[in-house]
Tab-separated table of C-alpha atoms in Angstrom:
chain	number	residue	atom	x	y	z
A	26	MET	CA	-84.080	74.830	78.208
A	27	LEU	CA	-86.725	77.526	78.435
A	28	ASP	CA	-89.582	77.248	80.898
A	29	GLU	CA	-92.703	76.041	79.054
A	30	LYS	CA	-94.630	79.192	80.034
A	31	VAL	CA	-91.901	81.439	78.625
A	32	LEU	CA	-91.662	79.322	75.477
A	33	GLN	CA	-95.427	79.535	74.955
A	34	GLN	CA	-95.389	83.303	75.481
A	35	LEU	CA	-92.690	83.617	72.825
A	36	ARG	CA	-94.652	81.438	70.411
A	37	ASP	CA	-97.839	83.437	71.049
A	38	THR	CA	-95.985	86.714	70.491
A	39	GLN	CA	-94.468	85.395	67.264
A	40	ALA	CA	-97.876	84.231	66.007
A	41	ARG	CA	-99.452	87.611	66.836
A	42	LEU	CA	-96.664	89.596	65.135
A	43	ASN	CA	-96.876	87.325	62.086
A	44	ALA	CA	-100.644	87.829	61.919
A	45	GLU	CA	-100.132	91.611	62.128
A	46	GLY	CA	-97.535	91.484	59.344
A	47	LYS	CA	-94.814	92.859	61.625
A	48	LEU	CA	-92.289	90.075	61.078
A	49	PRO	CA	-90.555	89.466	57.741
A	50	SER	CA	-91.059	86.082	56.122
A	51	ARG	CA	-88.214	83.606	55.689
A	52	THR	CA	-88.263	84.431	51.969
A	53	GLN	CA	-87.913	88.155	52.665
A	54	LEU	CA	-85.097	87.570	55.147
A	55	ALA	CA	-83.257	85.352	52.675
A	56	ALA	CA	-83.497	88.124	50.069
A	57	TYR	CA	-82.088	90.714	52.502
A	58	TYR	CA	-79.207	88.426	53.485
A	59	ASP	CA	-78.473	87.761	49.813
A	60	THR	CA	-78.466	91.500	49.061
A	61	PHE	CA	-75.984	92.108	51.865
A	62	ARG	CA	-73.732	89.245	50.763
A	63	ARG	CA	-73.671	90.488	47.167
A	64	ARG	CA	-72.704	93.980	48.347
A	65	PHE	CA	-70.215	93.132	51.097
A	66	GLY	CA	-69.649	89.391	51.296
A	67	PRO	CA	-66.210	87.764	51.106
A	68	GLU	CA	-66.347	87.439	47.325
A	69	ARG	CA	-67.025	91.168	46.921
A	70	LEU	CA	-64.488	92.384	49.495
A	71	SER	CA	-61.752	90.124	48.148
A	72	SER	CA	-62.224	91.693	44.709
A	73	LEU	CA	-61.408	95.189	46.016
A	74	ASP	CA	-58.189	96.921	47.010
A	75	GLY	CA	-56.733	100.377	47.535
A	76	GLU	CA	-59.018	103.371	47.912
A	77	ALA	CA	-61.959	101.454	46.439
A	78	LEU	CA	-61.712	98.965	49.317
A	79	LEU	CA	-61.240	101.747	51.869
A	80	GLU	CA	-64.290	103.685	50.710
A	81	THR	CA	-66.461	100.588	50.262
A	82	MET	CA	-65.737	99.462	53.799
A	83	HIS	CA	-65.289	102.644	55.825
A	84	ASP	CA	-66.608	105.823	54.188
A	85	HIS	CA	-69.876	106.492	55.992
A	86	SER	CA	-69.941	110.227	55.448
A	87	SER	CA	-73.252	111.970	54.834
A	88	THR	CA	-72.686	111.725	51.087
A	89	ASN	CA	-71.935	107.979	51.026
A	90	ARG	CA	-74.730	105.596	51.990
A	91	ASP	CA	-73.234	102.661	50.152
A	92	SER	CA	-70.398	101.690	52.503
A	93	LEU	CA	-70.284	98.630	54.712
A	94	VAL	CA	-70.200	100.650	57.933
A	95	TYR	CA	-73.204	102.736	56.825
A	96	TRP	CA	-75.203	99.587	56.095
A	97	LEU	CA	-74.245	98.041	59.417
A	98	GLU	CA	-75.131	101.088	61.512
A	99	PHE	CA	-77.758	103.128	59.665
A	100	LYS	CA	-79.302	101.357	56.660
A	101	ASP	CA	-83.075	101.063	57.084
A	102	ASP	CA	-85.130	101.063	53.908
A	103	ASP	CA	-86.983	98.690	51.590
A	104	GLU	CA	-83.721	97.310	50.243
A	105	PHE	CA	-82.341	96.464	53.679
A	106	PRO	CA	-84.588	97.226	56.686
A	107	ALA	CA	-83.324	97.427	60.262
A	108	TYR	CA	-84.303	93.907	61.356
A	109	PHE	CA	-80.825	92.666	62.144
A	110	GLY	CA	-79.798	94.118	65.493
A	111	SER	CA	-78.566	97.629	66.167
A	112	ILE	CA	-74.978	98.775	66.617
A	113	ALA	CA	-75.938	102.463	66.818
A	114	GLY	CA	-74.338	104.787	69.322
A	115	GLY	CA	-70.872	105.714	70.411
A	116	SER	CA	-68.399	107.275	68.036
A	117	ALA	CA	-67.351	106.247	64.549
A	118	LEU	CA	-64.032	105.195	66.091
A	119	LYS	CA	-65.752	101.921	67.001
A	120	PHE	CA	-64.895	100.914	63.416
A	121	GLY	CA	-61.195	101.593	64.055
A	122	ILE	CA	-61.135	104.297	61.397
A	123	TYR	CA	-63.486	106.929	60.010
A	124	ARG	CA	-63.522	109.835	57.592
A	125	ARG	CA	-63.903	113.209	59.257
A	126	LYS	CA	-66.821	115.123	57.806
A	127	GLU	CA	-65.223	118.580	57.919
A	128	THR	CA	-61.838	117.774	56.417
A	129	ARG	CA	-62.454	114.425	54.665
A	130	ALA	CA	-59.317	113.174	56.448
A	131	TRP	CA	-59.122	109.591	57.684
A	132	MET	CA	-58.903	109.387	61.474
A	133	THR	CA	-58.068	106.714	64.042
A	134	GLY	CA	-57.292	106.487	67.763
A	135	SER	CA	-59.553	107.070	70.738
A	136	PRO	CA	-62.138	109.829	71.279
A	137	ARG	CA	-59.618	111.819	73.361
A	138	ASN	CA	-56.563	110.998	71.308
A	139	GLN	CA	-57.283	110.934	67.583
A	140	ARG	CA	-54.727	111.112	64.829
A	141	GLU	CA	-54.943	111.636	61.108
A	142	LEU	CA	-53.958	108.851	58.733
A	143	SER	CA	-52.491	109.193	55.285
A	144	ILE	CA	-54.471	107.475	52.545
A	145	PRO	CA	-51.920	104.617	52.309
A	146	GLU	CA	-52.159	104.117	56.092
A	147	ALA	CA	-55.966	104.124	55.925
A	148	VAL	CA	-55.889	101.614	53.070
A	149	GLU	CA	-53.733	99.320	55.226
A	150	VAL	CA	-56.345	99.449	58.004
A	151	ALA	CA	-59.083	98.562	55.506
A	152	ARG	CA	-56.985	95.680	54.156
A	153	LYS	CA	-56.423	94.380	57.684
A	154	HIS	CA	-60.147	94.499	58.433
A	155	ARG	CA	-61.006	92.916	55.079
A	156	ASP	CA	-58.512	90.079	55.579
A	157	GLN	CA	-59.828	89.390	59.071
A	158	PHE	CA	-63.409	89.322	57.794
A	159	LEU	CA	-62.379	86.820	55.131
A	160	GLN	CA	-60.681	84.569	57.686
A	161	GLY	CA	-63.613	84.816	60.094
A	162	ALA	CA	-66.067	83.998	57.306
A	163	GLU	CA	-64.050	80.862	56.493
A	164	LEU	CA	-64.218	79.764	60.121
A	165	LEU	CA	-67.982	80.238	60.192
A	166	GLU	CA	-68.395	78.413	56.898
A	167	ALA	CA	-66.566	75.425	58.419
A	168	LEU	CA	-68.624	75.480	61.640
A	169	PRO	CA	-71.060	72.553	61.527
A	170	ALA	CA	-74.810	73.083	61.671
A	171	ASN	CA	-76.116	72.616	65.226
A	172	ALA	CA	-72.580	73.054	66.566
A	173	SER	CA	-71.916	72.226	70.206
A	174	ASP	CA	-70.859	74.631	72.959
A	175	ALA	CA	-67.336	73.233	72.578
A	176	ASP	CA	-67.428	74.011	68.837
A	177	TYR	CA	-68.414	77.614	69.586
A	178	ALA	CA	-65.704	77.932	72.242
A	179	ARG	CA	-63.131	76.814	69.649
A	180	LEU	CA	-64.665	79.189	67.117
A	181	GLN	CA	-64.212	82.106	69.512
A	182	GLU	CA	-60.601	81.151	70.180
A	183	ASP	CA	-59.898	80.900	66.447
A	184	MET	CA	-61.707	84.180	65.754
A	185	ASP	CA	-59.686	85.959	68.430
A	186	ARG	CA	-56.476	84.598	66.938
A	187	LEU	CA	-57.207	85.161	63.237
A	188	ALA	CA	-59.507	88.202	63.385
A	189	PRO	CA	-58.488	90.024	66.598
A	190	ASP	CA	-59.566	93.512	65.484
A	191	VAL	CA	-63.107	92.542	64.485
A	192	SER	CA	-63.995	89.328	66.328
A	193	ASN	CA	-65.132	90.980	69.562
A	194	SER	CA	-66.523	94.167	68.065
A	195	ALA	CA	-70.231	94.859	67.583
A	196	TRP	CA	-69.725	95.743	63.919
A	197	GLY	CA	-67.681	92.599	63.321
A	198	HIS	CA	-70.303	90.424	64.991
A	199	LYS	CA	-73.060	92.025	62.927
A	200	TYR	CA	-71.086	91.493	59.720
A	201	PHE	CA	-70.556	87.819	60.494
A	202	SER	CA	-74.158	87.298	61.636
A	203	LEU	CA	-75.483	88.714	58.357
A	204	LEU	CA	-73.368	86.203	56.441
A	205	HIS	CA	-74.329	83.303	58.742
A	206	PRO	CA	-77.635	84.086	60.492
A	207	ASP	CA	-78.117	80.351	61.099
A	208	LYS	CA	-74.946	80.272	63.217
A	209	LEU	CA	-74.837	83.661	64.998
A	210	ASP	CA	-77.639	85.616	66.642
A	211	ASN	CA	-78.352	89.300	66.080
A	212	TYR	CA	-77.407	90.539	69.551
A	213	HIS	CA	-74.088	92.147	68.713
A	214	VAL	CA	-73.003	93.178	72.213
A	215	PRO	CA	-72.532	90.383	74.779
A	216	SER	CA	-74.176	92.337	77.599
A	217	TYR	CA	-77.431	92.658	75.602
A	218	GLN	CA	-77.342	88.975	74.716
A	219	GLN	CA	-76.790	88.022	78.357
A	220	PHE	CA	-79.542	90.384	79.513
A	221	HIS	CA	-82.136	88.767	77.259
A	222	LEU	CA	-80.974	85.241	78.051
A	223	ILE	CA	-81.318	85.979	81.772
A	224	LYS	CA	-84.776	87.488	81.216
A	225	MET	CA	-85.899	84.284	79.540
């Protein structure tokens, strides 16, 4: 439970920001979430395969602003403003795969040890990520409203088992939180979440 003084400060801040028009309304937020789901939700991703899936999920080159990873890291406009927690920073390898700007080759590995992937290999990575997103989305769909701490502990265990490559990543957390903002917060890195919880 929050201290009453802290709770009142948060309520006062929310009221002030609402009065200044600096917070989106519930209706606006619902529209943004719906836009994201139509573009990248389970129904959309499950309808794609091959290079179309690869490019829709992972091509965030300067010429493609319509990919999932671009929306998660950079998208900030009237269609989808940056209200949903940042995952900016680090290298594009945080997504497990990226397209090199200079050569258009698909790359994976670590910052000091990268390797080029063939298109079929890159497609397999995209399929793996897509399948894990679909399984994670099913788990979240089944999570009850107002779930208990024990429910969330089981959710994490199931996520780690069924979606090991995305469940503990910032981009994976942001993806899932945009599909289920009523079940996951928009702090996508545990250390930031813990920092703000401790502050309160």
